[in-house]
Amino acid sequence: MLYEGKAKQIYLTDDADRVVIRYTDAATAFNNVKKAIIANKGVYNNRISAFIFGYLRDAGIENHYIAMLDDRDQLCRRVEIIPIEVIVRNVVAGSMAKRLGLEEGTRPSNVIYDICYKADELGDPLINDHHAVALGIVTYDELRGIYDMAAKINDALKSLFARVGVTLVDFKIEFGRTGDGRIILADEISPDTCRLWDMKTGDKLDKDRFRRDLGHVIEAYEEIYSRLESLKAE
Ligand code: TMP
Ligand code: ASP
């Protein structure tokens, strides 16, 4: 094992450019304050993330995903994760609603991009572009490329989820550097890292069910998976 995160483990392979990413059933919220095991969450997140990264690759967005190996494991390109979480918001929710005193569900006229510094000991603080450059993590040019990719990913995912009756409220993505120095989409895109609301009922179909003790957590993940799966038949 190369690295263990909160909900995933990364394993080395015989190929220096490839890793296996294992999705576990561990769930955490509020920077590890709330913890639980949610049976089969890893299986659904592995499948959902594989589906989404495959879809994004077909849409021309280069990413680390190569192939699904089994229920919990996927083969990915090895990258050096840039310690920035890029958050894209189409609808106001979560920390943005709280910070700005806005009602959850408010639909702004623009798309909002936040960046957070991935540093557990600091609680992943919200930063801006200047902080990221001062930290030596990225250049301004690289940030421009990252925001450009984030906008394309948002467009592609918004329309994917709309096809299955789901509003993509917000999501978090991470990028990594390849061996040859390019920056590509990496990590995971799943109900752990997105807010997904049913278009008809407004039901939350994501990790907020765990964060806010709403119950039926795994059912929500299963629902997202089966709706995405249904597109394969089209
Ligand atoms: P926030 O409203 O708490 O800032 O979250 C925005 C989005 O980012 C939401 O879809 C959940 C996701 N997210 C993560 O994936 N990991 C995190 O550590 C945090 C704080 C949010
Ligand atoms: N992923 C973060 C944690 O582990 C926070 C979250 O998703 O709410 O605490």
JSON list of N, CA and C and ligand atoms in Angstrom, two decimals, residues 6 28-32 192 207 211, ligand 2:
[
{"chain": "A", "resi": 6, "resn": "LYS", "atom": "N", "xyz": [-9.06, 8.67, 3.74]},
{"chain": "A", "resi": 6, "resn": "LYS", "atom": "CA", "xyz": [-10.18, 8.41, 4.65]},
{"chain": "A", "resi": 6, "resn": "LYS", "atom": "C", "xyz": [-11.11, 7.33, 4.11]},
{"chain": "A", "resi": 28, "resn": "THR", "atom": "N", "xyz": [-16.54, 9.49, 6.42]},
{"chain": "A", "resi": 28, "resn": "THR", "atom": "CA", "xyz": [-16.21, 10.51, 7.42]},
{"chain": "A", "resi": 28, "resn": "THR", "atom": "C", "xyz": [-16.86, 11.81, 7.00]},
{"chain": "A", "resi": 29, "resn": "ALA", "atom": "N", "xyz": [-17.06, 12.68, 7.97]},
{"chain": "A", "resi": 29, "resn": "ALA", "atom": "CA", "xyz": [-17.58, 14.02, 7.66]},
{"chain": "A", "resi": 29, "resn": "ALA", "atom": "C", "xyz": [-16.97, 15.00, 8.64]},
{"chain": "A", "resi": 30, "resn": "PHE", "atom": "N", "xyz": [-17.02, 16.26, 8.26]},
{"chain": "A", "resi": 30, "resn": "PHE", "atom": "CA", "xyz": [-16.52, 17.35, 9.11]},
{"chain": "A", "resi": 30, "resn": "PHE", "atom": "C", "xyz": [-15.06, 17.11, 9.51]},
{"chain": "A", "resi": 31, "resn": "ASN", "atom": "N", "xyz": [-14.25, 16.79, 8.48]},
{"chain": "A", "resi": 31, "resn": "ASN", "atom": "CA", "xyz": [-12.83, 16.55, 8.66]},
{"chain": "A", "resi": 31, "resn": "ASN", "atom": "C", "xyz": [-12.56, 15.48, 9.72]},
{"chain": "A", "resi": 32, "resn": "ASN", "atom": "N", "xyz": [-13.20, 14.34, 9.51]},
{"chain": "A", "resi": 32, "resn": "ASN", "atom": "CA", "xyz": [-12.92, 13.15, 10.33]},
{"chain": "A", "resi": 32, "resn": "ASN", "atom": "C", "xyz": [-13.57, 13.15, 11.71]},
{"chain": "A", "resi": 192, "resn": "ASP", "atom": "N", "xyz": [-20.13, 10.77, -2.55]},
{"chain": "A", "resi": 192, "resn": "ASP", "atom": "CA", "xyz": [-19.31, 11.28, -1.44]},
{"chain": "A", "resi": 192, "resn": "ASP", "atom": "C", "xyz": [-18.82, 12.69, -1.74]},
{"chain": "A", "resi": 207, "resn": "LYS", "atom": "N", "xyz": [-23.93, 12.24, 0.07]},
{"chain": "A", "resi": 207, "resn": "LYS", "atom": "CA", "xyz": [-23.38, 12.08, 1.42]},
{"chain": "A", "resi": 207, "resn": "LYS", "atom": "C", "xyz": [-24.01, 13.01, 2.47]},
{"chain": "A", "resi": 211, "resn": "ARG", "atom": "N", "xyz": [-24.01, 13.07, 6.52]},
{"chain": "A", "resi": 211, "resn": "ARG", "atom": "CA", "xyz": [-23.59, 14.24, 7.31]},
{"chain": "A", "resi": 211, "resn": "ARG", "atom": "C", "xyz": [-24.72, 14.74, 8.21]},
{"chain": "B", "resi": 2, "resn": "ASP", "atom": "N1", "xyz": [-14.47, 14.46, 3.40]},
{"chain": "B", "resi": 2, "resn": "ASP", "atom": "C1", "xyz": [-14.46, 15.28, 4.59]},
{"chain": "B", "resi": 2, "resn": "ASP", "atom": "C2", "xyz": [-14.14, 14.46, 5.82]},
{"chain": "B", "resi": 2, "resn": "ASP", "atom": "O1", "xyz": [-13.72, 13.38, 5.76]},
{"chain": "B", "resi": 2, "resn": "ASP", "atom": "C3", "xyz": [-15.63, 16.15, 4.76]},
{"chain": "B", "resi": 2, "resn": "ASP", "atom": "C4", "xyz": [-16.94, 15.92, 4.09]},
{"chain": "B", "resi": 2, "resn": "ASP", "atom": "O2", "xyz": [-17.04, 15.32, 3.04]},
{"chain": "B", "resi": 2, "resn": "ASP", "atom": "O3", "xyz": [-17.94, 16.40, 4.65]},
{"chain": "B", "resi": 2, "resn": "ASP", "atom": "O4", "xyz": [-14.32, 14.81, 6.94]}
]
